[in-house]
Short mmCIF file of N, CA, C and O in Angstrom, two decimals:
data_model
loop_
_atom_site.label_atom_id
_atom_site.label_comp_id
_atom_site.label_asym_id
_atom_site.label_seq_id
_atom_site.Cartn_x
_atom_site.Cartn_y
_atom_site.Cartn_z
N MET A 1287 0.81 -1.34 0.31
CA MET A 1287 -0.32 -0.58 -0.11
C MET A 1287 0.77 1.13 0.39
O MET A 1287 0.62 2.00 -0.74
N SER A 1288 2.24 1.16 0.68
CA SER A 1288 3.44 2.42 0.91
C SER A 1288 3.12 2.66 -0.32
O SER A 1288 3.91 4.12 -0.95
N HIS A 1289 3.63 2.06 -1.46
CA HIS A 1289 4.00 1.82 -3.12
C HIS A 1289 2.81 3.02 -4.09
O HIS A 1289 3.48 3.13 -4.42
N VAL A 1290 1.73 2.48 -3.48
CA VAL A 1290 0.34 3.20 -4.47
C VAL A 1290 0.19 4.63 -3.56
O VAL A 1290 0.57 5.46 -4.40
N ARG A 1291 0.82 5.56 -2.54
CA ARG A 1291 0.64 6.02 -2.15
C ARG A 1291 1.76 6.76 -2.26
O ARG A 1291 1.06 7.78 -2.82
N GLY A 1292 2.80 6.24 -2.82
CA GLY A 1292 4.71 6.91 -3.14
C GLY A 1292 3.93 7.65 -4.67
O GLY A 1292 4.10 8.56 -5.26
N THR A 1293 3.69 6.74 -5.00
CA THR A 1293 3.13 6.81 -6.29
C THR A 1293 2.18 8.21 -6.59
O THR A 1293 2.48 9.11 -7.39
N LEU A 1294 1.23 7.99 -6.22
CA LEU A 1294 0.08 8.76 -5.79
C LEU A 1294 0.67 9.97 -5.44
O LEU A 1294 0.40 11.32 -6.00
N MET A 1295 1.54 10.70 -4.71
CA MET A 1295 2.02 11.86 -4.36
C MET A 1295 3.26 12.23 -4.96
O MET A 1295 3.34 13.06 -5.05
N LEU A 1296 3.94 11.30 -5.47
CA LEU A 1296 4.55 11.77 -7.58
C LEU A 1296 3.86 12.66 -7.54
O LEU A 1296 3.80 13.49 -7.89
N VAL A 1297 3.05 12.01 -8.49
CA VAL A 1297 1.59 12.08 -8.66
C VAL A 1297 1.24 14.15 -9.04
O VAL A 1297 0.84 15.23 -9.22
N ALA A 1298 1.11 14.25 -6.95
CA ALA A 1298 0.36 15.31 -6.91
C ALA A 1298 1.30 16.38 -6.75
O ALA A 1298 1.50 17.71 -6.84
N ALA A 1299 2.61 16.10 -6.35
CA ALA A 1299 4.55 16.49 -6.65
C ALA A 1299 3.51 17.51 -8.17
O ALA A 1299 4.37 18.22 -7.98
N ALA A 1300 4.05 16.42 -9.32
CA ALA A 1300 3.87 17.14 -10.58
C ALA A 1300 3.37 17.79 -10.60
O ALA A 1300 3.25 18.79 -11.05
N ILE A 1301 1.76 17.94 -10.18
CA ILE A 1301 0.74 18.47 -9.78
C ILE A 1301 0.38 20.11 -10.16
O ILE A 1301 0.86 21.10 -10.33
N ALA A 1302 1.80 20.24 -8.74
CA ALA A 1302 2.06 20.51 -7.74
C ALA A 1302 3.04 21.79 -8.21
O ALA A 1302 2.74 23.49 -8.16
N PHE A 1303 3.95 21.27 -9.68
CA PHE A 1303 4.92 22.10 -9.57
C PHE A 1303 4.26 22.86 -11.22
O PHE A 1303 4.58 23.13 -12.19
N TYR A 1304 3.34 21.89 -11.98
CA TYR A 1304 3.15 22.46 -13.10
C TYR A 1304 2.36 23.44 -12.57
O TYR A 1304 2.40 24.73 -12.87
N ARG A 1305 1.40 23.63 -11.26
CA ARG A 1305 0.65 24.72 -10.97
C ARG A 1305 0.73 26.03 -10.89
O ARG A 1305 0.91 27.07 -11.37
N GLY A 1306 2.35 26.31 -9.79
CA GLY A 1306 3.21 26.94 -9.95
C GLY A 1306 3.90 27.14 -11.25
O GLY A 1306 4.45 28.26 -10.74
N TRP A 1307 4.31 26.46 -12.21
CA TRP A 1307 4.85 27.22 -13.37
C TRP A 1307 4.30 27.68 -14.06
O TRP A 1307 4.65 28.17 -14.97
N ARG A 1308 2.81 27.49 -14.03
CA ARG A 1308 1.89 27.52 -14.88
C ARG A 1308 1.57 29.53 -13.97
O ARG A 1308 1.66 30.85 -15.25
N ILE A 1309 1.96 30.14 -13.07
CA ILE A 1309 1.73 31.13 -11.96
C ILE A 1309 2.52 32.02 -12.25
O ILE A 1309 3.12 33.18 -12.84
N HIS A 1310 3.44 31.80 -12.60
CA HIS A 1310 5.62 31.66 -11.81
C HIS A 1310 5.87 32.72 -11.16
O HIS A 1310 6.48 33.17 -10.92
N THR A 1311 4.93 34.01 -11.19
CA THR A 1311 5.82 35.19 -9.96
C THR A 1311 4.27 35.35 -8.50
O THR A 1311 2.60 34.34 -8.59
N GLY A 1312 4.79 35.73 -7.69
CA GLY A 1312 4.02 35.86 -6.74
C GLY A 1312 3.32 35.04 -5.67
O GLY A 1312 4.33 33.38 -5.65
N GLN A 1313 2.59 34.94 -4.13
CA GLN A 1313 2.98 33.92 -3.66
C GLN A 1313 2.50 32.87 -4.25
O GLN A 1313 1.92 31.64 -2.94
N SER A 1314 1.14 32.05 -4.88
CA SER A 1314 0.00 31.44 -4.75
C SER A 1314 1.59 30.71 -5.64
O SER A 1314 1.96 30.18 -4.85
N ALA A 1315 2.44 31.18 -6.93
CA ALA A 1315 3.23 29.70 -7.36
C ALA A 1315 4.38 29.98 -6.38
O ALA A 1315 4.79 28.92 -6.21
N TRP A 1316 4.66 30.59 -5.33
CA TRP A 1316 5.83 29.95 -3.69
C TRP A 1316 4.94 28.95 -3.07
O TRP A 1316 5.65 28.02 -2.87
N MET A 1317 4.27 29.12 -2.94
CA MET A 1317 2.82 27.86 -2.29
C MET A 1317 3.01 27.08 -3.11
O MET A 1317 2.79 25.76 -1.80
N ALA A 1318 2.52 26.63 -4.03
CA ALA A 1318 2.39 25.73 -5.14
C ALA A 1318 3.50 24.44 -5.23
O ALA A 1318 4.05 23.28 -4.90
N TYR A 1319 5.03 25.16 -5.04
CA TYR A 1319 6.35 25.48 -5.32
C TYR A 1319 6.43 24.06 -3.81
O TYR A 1319 7.04 23.05 -3.77
N GLY A 1320 6.18 25.21 -3.06
CA GLY A 1320 6.24 24.38 -1.42
C GLY A 1320 5.29 23.46 -1.03
O GLY A 1320 5.57 22.20 -1.12
N LEU A 1321 3.41 23.14 -1.66
CA LEU A 1321 3.75 22.13 -1.57
C LEU A 1321 3.91 20.67 -2.65
O LEU A 1321 4.13 19.56 -1.79
N GLY A 1322 4.68 21.56 -3.16
CA GLY A 1322 5.47 20.55 -4.52
C GLY A 1322 5.91 19.64 -3.74
O GLY A 1322 6.33 18.36 -4.05
N LEU A 1323 7.01 20.29 -3.37
CA LEU A 1323 8.41 19.61 -2.21
C LEU A 1323 7.59 18.71 -1.17
O LEU A 1323 8.24 17.68 -1.21
N LEU A 1324 6.79 19.16 -0.71
CA LEU A 1324 6.50 18.45 0.25
C LEU A 1324 5.71 17.20 -0.11
O LEU A 1324 6.08 16.25 0.59
N ALA A 1325 5.49 17.74 -1.00
CA ALA A 1325 4.61 16.31 -1.38
C ALA A 1325 5.24 15.50 -2.06
O ALA A 1325 5.20 13.98 -1.57
N LEU A 1326 6.82 15.59 -3.20
CA LEU A 1326 7.73 15.07 -3.14
C LEU A 1326 8.28 14.28 -2.40
O LEU A 1326 9.45 12.99 -2.01
N ALA A 1327 8.94 14.76 -0.49
CA ALA A 1327 9.49 14.17 0.39
C ALA A 1327 8.71 12.89 0.79
O ALA A 1327 8.61 11.98 1.31
N LEU A 1328 7.00 13.46 1.31
CA LEU A 1328 6.03 12.29 1.64
C LEU A 1328 6.37 11.24 0.64
O LEU A 1328 6.54 9.73 0.78
N ALA A 1329 6.20 11.21 -0.87
CA ALA A 1329 6.14 10.08 -1.90
C ALA A 1329 7.54 9.70 -2.05
O ALA A 1329 7.63 8.45 -1.58
N LEU A 1330 9.36 10.33 -1.69
CA LEU A 1330 9.99 9.46 -1.09
C LEU A 1330 9.64 8.41 -0.31
O LEU A 1330 10.64 7.41 0.50
N TRP A 1331 9.41 8.92 0.66
CA TRP A 1331 9.56 8.55 2.31
C TRP A 1331 8.32 7.42 2.40
O TRP A 1331 8.43 6.37 3.11
N HIS A 1332 7.53 7.65 1.67
CA HIS A 1332 7.09 6.23 1.28
C HIS A 1332 7.23 4.98 0.41
O HIS A 1332 7.25 4.12 0.43
N LEU A 1333 7.80 5.74 -0.75
CA LEU A 1333 8.83 4.46 -1.58
C LEU A 1333 9.79 3.96 -1.04
O LEU A 1333 10.01 2.54 -0.71
N LEU A 1334 10.67 4.59 0.20
CA LEU A 1334 12.01 3.90 0.58
C LEU A 1334 12.15 3.50 1.94
O LEU A 1334 12.83 3.44 2.20
N ARG A 1335 10.57 3.62 2.69
CA ARG A 1335 11.02 2.79 3.79
C ARG A 1335 10.69 1.58 3.77
O ARG A 1335 9.69 0.94 2.76
N THR A 1336 11.12 1.34 5.30
CA THR A 1336 10.47 -0.91 5.06
C THR A 1336 8.38 -1.08 5.25
O THR A 1336 8.21 -0.41 5.85
N PRO A 1337 8.34 -1.94 4.79
CA PRO A 1337 6.99 -2.25 4.70
C PRO A 1337 7.02 -2.49 6.84
O PRO A 1337 7.55 -3.33 6.18
N ALA A 1338 5.94 -2.43 6.45
CA ALA A 1338 5.00 -2.23 7.37
C ALA A 1338 4.70 -4.33 7.85
O ALA A 1338 3.88 -4.56 6.82
N PRO A 1339 4.70 -4.83 8.66
CA PRO A 1339 4.81 -6.46 8.92
C PRO A 1339 2.57 -5.80 9.05
O PRO A 1339 2.10 -5.49 9.40
N ARG A 1340 2.30 -6.92 8.02
CA ARG A 1340 1.53 -7.60 8.14
C ARG A 1340 0.74 -8.34 9.27
O ARG A 1340 1.39 -8.93 10.00
N ARG A 1341 -0.87 -8.01 9.02
CA ARG A 1341 -1.61 -8.47 10.37
C ARG A 1341 -1.92 -9.06 10.79
O ARG A 1341 -2.41 -10.21 9.24
#
């Protein structure tokens, strides 16, 4: 499940970076870039961590 979440967060990061690129300037663009970085960090965390044991 964590690989699915990681992949979804990569998609969310790509969308946030694209929105920031389209805005170009202003506070909204920096907010989009910040959210993109956060989503990228969460995606890497989900993809690189060891999976939890099955219950």
